[in-house]
PDB file of C-alpha atoms in Angstrom:
ATOM      1  CA  UNK A   1    -229.445 126.089  38.265  1.00 70.00           C
ATOM      2  CA  UNK A   2    -230.246 129.676  37.317  1.00 85.00           C
ATOM      3  CA  UNK A   3    -228.609 132.972  36.501  1.00 92.00           C
ATOM      4  CA  UNK A   4    -228.812 135.246  39.523  1.00 95.00           C
ATOM      5  CA  UNK A   5    -227.628 138.822  39.149  1.00 96.00           C
ATOM      6  CA  UNK A   6    -227.076 141.468  41.787  1.00 97.00           C
ATOM      7  CA  UNK A   7    -226.619 145.196  41.436  1.00 97.00           C
ATOM      8  CA  UNK A   8    -224.428 146.907  42.390  1.00 97.00           C
ATOM      9  CA  UNK A   9    -221.543 144.452  42.610  1.00 96.00           C
ATOM     10  CA  UNK A  10    -219.750 146.776  45.024  1.00 97.00           C
ATOM     11  CA  UNK A  11    -220.127 150.201  46.550  1.00 97.00           C
ATOM     12  CA  UNK A  12    -218.418 152.534  48.976  1.00 97.00           C
ATOM     13  CA  UNK A  13    -220.838 154.613  51.017  1.00 97.00           C
ATOM     14  CA  UNK A  14    -220.743 157.272  53.690  1.00 97.00           C
ATOM     15  CA  UNK A  15    -222.119 156.588  57.146  1.00 97.00           C
ATOM     16  CA  UNK A  16    -225.713 157.648  57.642  1.00 97.00           C
ATOM     17  CA  UNK A  17    -226.718 156.976  54.040  1.00 97.00           C
ATOM     18  CA  UNK A  18    -228.729 154.079  52.600  1.00 98.00           C
ATOM     19  CA  UNK A  19    -228.040 151.650  49.786  1.00 98.00           C
ATOM     20  CA  UNK A  20    -230.514 149.506  47.870  1.00 98.00           C
ATOM     21  CA  UNK A  21    -229.302 146.210  46.425  1.00 98.00           C
ATOM     22  CA  UNK A  22    -231.203 144.482  43.650  1.00 98.00           C
ATOM     23  CA  UNK A  23    -231.467 140.753  42.949  1.00 98.00           C
ATOM     24  CA  UNK A  24    -232.863 139.384  39.681  1.00 97.00           C
ATOM     25  CA  UNK A  25    -233.317 135.721  38.720  1.00 95.00           C
ATOM     26  CA  UNK A  26    -233.929 134.331  35.243  1.00 94.00           C
ATOM     27  CA  UNK A  27    -235.873 131.227  36.343  1.00 88.00           C
ATOM     28  CA  UNK A  28    -239.004 130.415  38.262  1.00 86.00           C
ATOM     29  CA  UNK A  29    -238.251 130.550  41.958  1.00 88.00           C
ATOM     30  CA  UNK A  30    -240.203 129.559  45.016  1.00 86.00           C
ATOM     31  CA  UNK A  31    -238.250 131.388  47.685  1.00 89.00           C
ATOM     32  CA  UNK A  32    -235.751 134.242  47.879  1.00 94.00           C
ATOM     33  CA  UNK A  33    -233.454 135.045  50.756  1.00 95.00           C
ATOM     34  CA  UNK A  34    -230.936 137.661  51.796  1.00 97.00           C
ATOM     35  CA  UNK A  35    -227.730 136.764  53.618  1.00 97.00           C
ATOM     36  CA  UNK A  36    -224.857 138.752  55.069  1.00 97.00           C
ATOM     37  CA  UNK A  37    -221.223 137.624  55.058  1.00 95.00           C
ATOM     38  CA  UNK A  38    -219.119 139.767  57.339  1.00 92.00           C
ATOM     39  CA  UNK A  39    -215.331 139.796  56.926  1.00 85.00           C
ATOM     40  CA  UNK A  40    -213.884 136.486  58.115  1.00 81.00           C
ATOM     41  CA  UNK A  41    -217.323 135.255  59.121  1.00 85.00           C
ATOM     42  CA  UNK A  42    -219.792 132.785  57.759  1.00 88.00           C
ATOM     43  CA  UNK A  43    -223.056 133.564  56.015  1.00 94.00           C
ATOM     44  CA  UNK A  44    -225.944 134.675  58.196  1.00 94.00           C
ATOM     45  CA  UNK A  45    -229.551 134.757  57.029  1.00 94.00           C
ATOM     46  CA  UNK A  46    -231.066 138.227  57.283  1.00 96.00           C
ATOM     47  CA  UNK A  47    -234.571 137.491  56.054  1.00 96.00           C
ATOM     48  CA  UNK A  48    -236.824 135.598  53.695  1.00 94.00           C
ATOM     49  CA  UNK A  49    -238.264 137.849  50.986  1.00 95.00           C
ATOM     50  CA  UNK A  50    -241.964 137.086  50.580  1.00 89.00           C
ATOM     51  CA  UNK A  51    -243.766 138.046  47.420  1.00 89.00           C
ATOM     52  CA  UNK A  52    -246.459 140.631  48.032  1.00 85.00           C
ATOM     53  CA  UNK A  53    -246.066 140.690  51.799  1.00 87.00           C
ATOM     54  CA  UNK A  54    -243.627 141.713  54.497  1.00 91.00           C
ATOM     55  CA  UNK A  55    -240.346 139.856  54.698  1.00 94.00           C
ATOM     56  CA  UNK A  56    -239.699 137.384  57.509  1.00 94.00           C
ATOM     57  CA  UNK A  57    -236.697 138.543  59.538  1.00 96.00           C
ATOM     58  CA  UNK A  58    -234.283 136.454  61.565  1.00 94.00           C
ATOM     59  CA  UNK A  59    -233.403 137.245  65.128  1.00 93.00           C
ATOM     60  CA  UNK A  60    -231.164 140.299  65.303  1.00 95.00           C
ATOM     61  CA  UNK A  61    -232.395 141.840  62.053  1.00 96.00           C
ATOM     62  CA  UNK A  62    -235.213 144.395  61.835  1.00 96.00           C
ATOM     63  CA  UNK A  63    -237.263 145.882  59.044  1.00 97.00           C
ATOM     64  CA  UNK A  64    -236.303 149.476  59.822  1.00 97.00           C
ATOM     65  CA  UNK A  65    -232.649 148.668  59.242  1.00 97.00           C
ATOM     66  CA  UNK A  66    -233.049 146.190  56.366  1.00 98.00           C
ATOM     67  CA  UNK A  67    -236.273 146.879  54.472  1.00 97.00           C
ATOM     68  CA  UNK A  68    -236.906 144.263  51.800  1.00 97.00           C
ATOM     69  CA  UNK A  69    -239.256 144.235  48.846  1.00 95.00           C
ATOM     70  CA  UNK A  70    -240.267 141.455  46.514  1.00 95.00           C
ATOM     71  CA  UNK A  71    -242.757 142.828  43.984  1.00 93.00           C
ATOM     72  CA  UNK A  72    -242.736 139.681  41.826  1.00 91.00           C
ATOM     73  CA  UNK A  73    -241.465 136.115  41.835  1.00 91.00           C
ATOM     74  CA  UNK A  74    -238.048 136.811  40.313  1.00 93.00           C
ATOM     75  CA  UNK A  75    -236.982 140.189  41.747  1.00 96.00           C
ATOM     76  CA  UNK A  76    -236.161 141.466  45.218  1.00 97.00           C
ATOM     77  CA  UNK A  77    -234.409 144.421  46.821  1.00 97.00           C
ATOM     78  CA  UNK A  78    -232.614 144.804  50.130  1.00 98.00           C
ATOM     79  CA  UNK A  79    -231.954 148.256  51.541  1.00 98.00           C
ATOM     80  CA  UNK A  80    -229.276 148.824  54.146  1.00 98.00           C
ATOM     81  CA  UNK A  81    -230.435 151.926  55.991  1.00 98.00           C
ATOM     82  CA  UNK A  82    -228.597 154.548  58.025  1.00 97.00           C
ATOM     83  CA  UNK A  83    -225.330 152.745  57.450  1.00 97.00           C
ATOM     84  CA  UNK A  84    -222.420 152.548  59.842  1.00 97.00           C
ATOM     85  CA  UNK A  85    -218.968 150.991  59.312  1.00 96.00           C
ATOM     86  CA  UNK A  86    -220.269 147.839  61.062  1.00 95.00           C
ATOM     87  CA  UNK A  87    -222.518 147.287  58.028  1.00 97.00           C
ATOM     88  CA  UNK A  88    -219.464 146.765  55.825  1.00 96.00           C
ATOM     89  CA  UNK A  89    -220.048 143.291  54.511  1.00 97.00           C
ATOM     90  CA  UNK A  90    -220.961 141.182  51.507  1.00 97.00           C
ATOM     91  CA  UNK A  91    -224.701 140.930  50.939  1.00 98.00           C
ATOM     92  CA  UNK A  92    -225.949 137.930  48.996  1.00 97.00           C
ATOM     93  CA  UNK A  93    -229.306 136.922  47.681  1.00 97.00           C
ATOM     94  CA  UNK A  94    -230.171 133.270  47.263  1.00 95.00           C
ATOM     95  CA  UNK A  95    -233.083 131.438  45.708  1.00 93.00           C
ATOM     96  CA  UNK A  96    -234.813 128.106  45.766  1.00 89.00           C
ATOM     97  CA  UNK A  97    -235.893 127.090  42.307  1.00 85.00           C
ATOM     98  CA  UNK A  98    -239.221 125.552  41.424  1.00 79.00           C
ATOM     99  CA  UNK A  99    -237.261 122.581  40.088  1.00 78.00           C
ATOM    100  CA  UNK A 100    -234.994 122.002  43.113  1.00 77.00           C
ATOM    101  CA  UNK A 101    -236.621 121.660  46.513  1.00 72.00           C
ATOM    102  CA  UNK A 102    -234.527 122.905  49.404  1.00 74.00           C
ATOM    103  CA  UNK A 103    -231.437 123.605  47.276  1.00 85.00           C
ATOM    104  CA  UNK A 104    -230.322 127.223  47.463  1.00 89.00           C
ATOM    105  CA  UNK A 105    -228.361 128.992  44.763  1.00 93.00           C
ATOM    106  CA  UNK A 106    -226.539 132.216  45.455  1.00 95.00           C
ATOM    107  CA  UNK A 107    -225.960 135.386  43.549  1.00 96.00           C
ATOM    108  CA  UNK A 108    -222.472 136.889  43.142  1.00 96.00           C
ATOM    109  CA  UNK A 109    -222.899 139.209  46.123  1.00 97.00           C
ATOM    110  CA  UNK A 110    -222.648 142.938  46.715  1.00 97.00           C
ATOM    111  CA  UNK A 111    -219.513 144.089  48.512  1.00 97.00           C
ATOM    112  CA  UNK A 112    -220.355 147.091  50.676  1.00 97.00           C
ATOM    113  CA  UNK A 113    -217.830 149.318  52.409  1.00 97.00           C
ATOM    114  CA  UNK A 114    -219.084 152.035  54.751  1.00 97.00           C
ATOM    115  CA  UNK A 115    -216.679 154.839  55.646  1.00 96.00           C
TER     116      UNK A 115
ATOM    117  CA  UNK B   1    -221.065 127.252  71.082  1.00 73.00           C
ATOM    118  CA  UNK B   2    -221.832 127.651  67.396  1.00 82.00           C
ATOM    119  CA  UNK B   3    -224.430 125.370  65.853  1.00 90.00           C
ATOM    120  CA  UNK B   4    -222.005 124.397  63.101  1.00 94.00           C
ATOM    121  CA  UNK B   5    -218.245 124.187  63.623  1.00 94.00           C
ATOM    122  CA  UNK B   6    -215.737 124.163  60.791  1.00 94.00           C
ATOM    123  CA  UNK B   7    -211.992 124.566  60.954  1.00 89.00           C
ATOM    124  CA  UNK B   8    -211.175 127.730  58.965  1.00 88.00           C
ATOM    125  CA  UNK B   9    -207.720 126.432  57.962  1.00 87.00           C
ATOM    126  CA  UNK B  10    -205.997 127.383  55.756  1.00 93.00           C
ATOM    127  CA  UNK B  11    -205.375 123.914  54.411  1.00 95.00           C
ATOM    128  CA  UNK B  12    -202.558 123.562  51.900  1.00 97.00           C
ATOM    129  CA  UNK B  13    -202.053 120.362  49.889  1.00 97.00           C
ATOM    130  CA  UNK B  14    -200.043 119.346  46.820  1.00 97.00           C
ATOM    131  CA  UNK B  15    -201.798 118.766  43.521  1.00 97.00           C
ATOM    132  CA  UNK B  16    -203.208 115.247  43.283  1.00 97.00           C
ATOM    133  CA  UNK B  17    -203.735 114.839  47.028  1.00 97.00           C
ATOM    134  CA  UNK B  18    -206.948 113.633  48.606  1.00 97.00           C
ATOM    135  CA  UNK B  19    -208.537 116.435  50.593  1.00 97.00           C
ATOM    136  CA  UNK B  20    -210.812 115.892  53.578  1.00 97.00           C
ATOM    137  CA  UNK B  21    -212.995 118.740  54.814  1.00 97.00           C
ATOM    138  CA  UNK B  22    -215.185 118.363  57.866  1.00 97.00           C
ATOM    139  CA  UNK B  23    -217.930 119.964  59.925  1.00 97.00           C
ATOM    140  CA  UNK B  24    -219.520 119.084  63.216  1.00 97.00           C
ATOM    141  CA  UNK B  25    -222.884 120.271  64.406  1.00 96.00           C
ATOM    142  CA  UNK B  26    -224.888 120.305  67.590  1.00 95.00           C
ATOM    143  CA  UNK B  27    -228.523 120.200  66.476  1.00 92.00           C
ATOM    144  CA  UNK B  28    -229.630 116.614  65.855  1.00 91.00           C
ATOM    145  CA  UNK B  29    -232.711 117.904  64.000  1.00 89.00           C
ATOM    146  CA  UNK B  30    -230.687 118.907  60.933  1.00 91.00           C
ATOM    147  CA  UNK B  31    -231.716 116.752  57.994  1.00 90.00           C
ATOM    148  CA  UNK B  32    -230.330 118.475  54.884  1.00 91.00           C
ATOM    149  CA  UNK B  33    -226.602 118.903  54.386  1.00 94.00           C
ATOM    150  CA  UNK B  34    -224.795 120.884  51.723  1.00 94.00           C
ATOM    151  CA  UNK B  35    -221.321 121.827  50.643  1.00 97.00           C
ATOM    152  CA  UNK B  36    -220.668 125.090  48.856  1.00 97.00           C
ATOM    153  CA  UNK B  37    -217.509 126.259  47.130  1.00 97.00           C
ATOM    154  CA  UNK B  38    -216.724 129.967  47.157  1.00 95.00           C
ATOM    155  CA  UNK B  39    -213.999 131.477  45.050  1.00 95.00           C
ATOM    156  CA  UNK B  40    -212.550 134.820  46.068  1.00 90.00           C
ATOM    157  CA  UNK B  41    -214.983 137.677  45.399  1.00 88.00           C
ATOM    158  CA  UNK B  42    -217.677 135.309  44.123  1.00 91.00           C
ATOM    159  CA  UNK B  43    -220.930 133.949  45.538  1.00 93.00           C
ATOM    160  CA  UNK B  44    -221.092 130.427  46.992  1.00 95.00           C
ATOM    161  CA  UNK B  45    -221.647 127.655  44.455  1.00 95.00           C
ATOM    162  CA  UNK B  46    -223.613 124.559  45.478  1.00 93.00           C
ATOM    163  CA  UNK B  47    -221.384 121.496  45.159  1.00 95.00           C
ATOM    164  CA  UNK B  48    -223.121 118.687  46.995  1.00 93.00           C
ATOM    165  CA  UNK B  49    -226.522 118.205  48.583  1.00 90.00           C
ATOM    166  CA  UNK B  50    -227.476 115.230  50.731  1.00 90.00           C
ATOM    167  CA  UNK B  51    -230.495 114.314  52.733  1.00 85.00           C
ATOM    168  CA  UNK B  52    -230.072 112.503  56.058  1.00 82.00           C
ATOM    169  CA  UNK B  53    -227.210 110.031  56.493  1.00 83.00           C
ATOM    170  CA  UNK B  54    -225.086 108.283  53.920  1.00 86.00           C
ATOM    171  CA  UNK B  55    -222.688 108.973  51.093  1.00 91.00           C
ATOM    172  CA  UNK B  56    -223.065 110.787  47.815  1.00 93.00           C
ATOM    173  CA  UNK B  57    -220.528 110.843  45.029  1.00 95.00           C
ATOM    174  CA  UNK B  58    -220.213 113.265  42.117  1.00 94.00           C
ATOM    175  CA  UNK B  59    -217.074 112.994  40.043  1.00 96.00           C
ATOM    176  CA  UNK B  60    -214.068 113.749  42.227  1.00 97.00           C
ATOM    177  CA  UNK B  61    -216.268 114.820  45.143  1.00 97.00           C
ATOM    178  CA  UNK B  62    -217.776 112.590  47.843  1.00 97.00           C
ATOM    179  CA  UNK B  63    -219.997 113.849  50.640  1.00 96.00           C
ATOM    180  CA  UNK B  64    -220.542 111.810  53.783  1.00 96.00           C
ATOM    181  CA  UNK B  65    -223.045 112.374  56.557  1.00 95.00           C
ATOM    182  CA  UNK B  66    -222.845 110.610  59.909  1.00 94.00           C
ATOM    183  CA  UNK B  67    -225.848 111.762  61.892  1.00 92.00           C
ATOM    184  CA  UNK B  68    -225.018 109.578  64.879  1.00 92.00           C
ATOM    185  CA  UNK B  69    -221.767 111.505  65.318  1.00 94.00           C
ATOM    186  CA  UNK B  70    -223.184 114.815  64.038  1.00 94.00           C
ATOM    187  CA  UNK B  71    -220.320 114.946  61.557  1.00 95.00           C
ATOM    188  CA  UNK B  72    -220.197 115.617  57.842  1.00 96.00           C
ATOM    189  CA  UNK B  73    -217.297 115.382  55.419  1.00 97.00           C
ATOM    190  CA  UNK B  74    -216.382 116.350  51.899  1.00 97.00           C
ATOM    191  CA  UNK B  75    -213.622 114.429  50.135  1.00 97.00           C
ATOM    192  CA  UNK B  76    -211.917 115.725  47.024  1.00 98.00           C
ATOM    193  CA  UNK B  77    -209.894 113.184  45.045  1.00 97.00           C
ATOM    194  CA  UNK B  78    -207.061 114.103  42.709  1.00 97.00           C
ATOM    195  CA  UNK B  79    -207.163 117.703  43.874  1.00 97.00           C
ATOM    196  CA  UNK B  80    -206.369 120.403  41.314  1.00 97.00           C
ATOM    197  CA  UNK B  81    -205.146 123.987  41.674  1.00 97.00           C
ATOM    198  CA  UNK B  82    -208.594 125.036  40.414  1.00 97.00           C
ATOM    199  CA  UNK B  83    -210.051 123.516  43.595  1.00 97.00           C
ATOM    200  CA  UNK B  84    -208.371 126.287  45.602  1.00 97.00           C
ATOM    201  CA  UNK B  85    -211.289 128.081  47.246  1.00 97.00           C
ATOM    202  CA  UNK B  86    -213.201 128.348  50.495  1.00 96.00           C
ATOM    203  CA  UNK B  87    -215.489 125.401  51.215  1.00 97.00           C
ATOM    204  CA  UNK B  88    -218.571 126.058  53.309  1.00 97.00           C
ATOM    205  CA  UNK B  89    -220.743 123.413  54.891  1.00 97.00           C
ATOM    206  CA  UNK B  90    -224.393 124.258  55.445  1.00 95.00           C
ATOM    207  CA  UNK B  91    -227.368 122.486  56.898  1.00 93.00           C
ATOM    208  CA  UNK B  92    -231.057 122.947  57.495  1.00 90.00           C
ATOM    209  CA  UNK B  93    -233.872 121.493  59.516  1.00 85.00           C
ATOM    210  CA  UNK B  94    -236.363 119.076  58.115  1.00 67.00           C
ATOM    211  CA  UNK B  95    -239.500 120.902  57.045  1.00 58.00           C
ATOM    212  CA  UNK B  96    -237.954 124.309  57.701  1.00 56.00           C
ATOM    213  CA  UNK B  97    -237.323 125.244  54.117  1.00 61.00           C
ATOM    214  CA  UNK B  98    -235.085 128.203  53.712  1.00 73.00           C
ATOM    215  CA  UNK B  99    -232.873 128.835  56.655  1.00 85.00           C
ATOM    216  CA  UNK B 100    -229.395 127.473  56.094  1.00 91.00           C
ATOM    217  CA  UNK B 101    -226.919 127.411  58.950  1.00 93.00           C
ATOM    218  CA  UNK B 102    -223.389 127.755  57.640  1.00 95.00           C
ATOM    219  CA  UNK B 103    -220.018 126.797  58.992  1.00 95.00           C
ATOM    220  CA  UNK B 104    -217.267 129.377  58.934  1.00 93.00           C
ATOM    221  CA  UNK B 105    -215.691 127.869  55.832  1.00 95.00           C
ATOM    222  CA  UNK B 106    -212.322 126.170  55.244  1.00 96.00           C
ATOM    223  CA  UNK B 107    -209.836 127.835  52.914  1.00 95.00           C
ATOM    224  CA  UNK B 108    -208.120 125.282  50.696  1.00 97.00           C
ATOM    225  CA  UNK B 109    -205.029 125.865  48.615  1.00 97.00           C
ATOM    226  CA  UNK B 110    -203.874 123.220  46.157  1.00 97.00           C
ATOM    227  CA  UNK B 111    -200.308 123.804  45.094  1.00 97.00           C
ATOM    228  CA  UNK B 112    -199.112 122.740  41.617  1.00 95.00           C
TER     229      UNK B 112
END
């Protein structure tokens, strides 16, 4: 596996503001993803973070709301923009390692509360 | 109808019991099946990974996939209080690397 870190681990934000979440991996990765886990719900894929190009978003998620960057192979950011209380959730990054095809490993998550 | 159905529980068992966790799914194209364990306020941890049908055993854990019934199971033998967590099944399509479809998760409590 790998060590996957996320910053911040939690935050409380005011509506209308934006928060950027960072994900850093200590191993060579092939793919990076961002998921959302709403209270009492399962994990839902937001997008695939592509290195050096625009992220690939899933149905229901748009770049204006969730801009994603991936400047290198082991680092990515997710921004939650113009937040509302409905954005209160846990945001998780996951990775596929070079050494483990199709197995995804998750970071610890960022717990976001929007007031 | 959700693509992956999982009973959220909670499931409470005494220490030492055999635990059976299950998921059903609707898309017959799923080829990769996983079980994750998630402790409170932590990220999901990959427990078991299987490709197509069959069984896979790892210590006290056994994963079974029955593609004909679109049904997957995770068995935990000699359950311990440290097994108390939420167990999430996940699956993906063949050749569609990346997108995992998760079940809702089953909360398990193992009582000493």
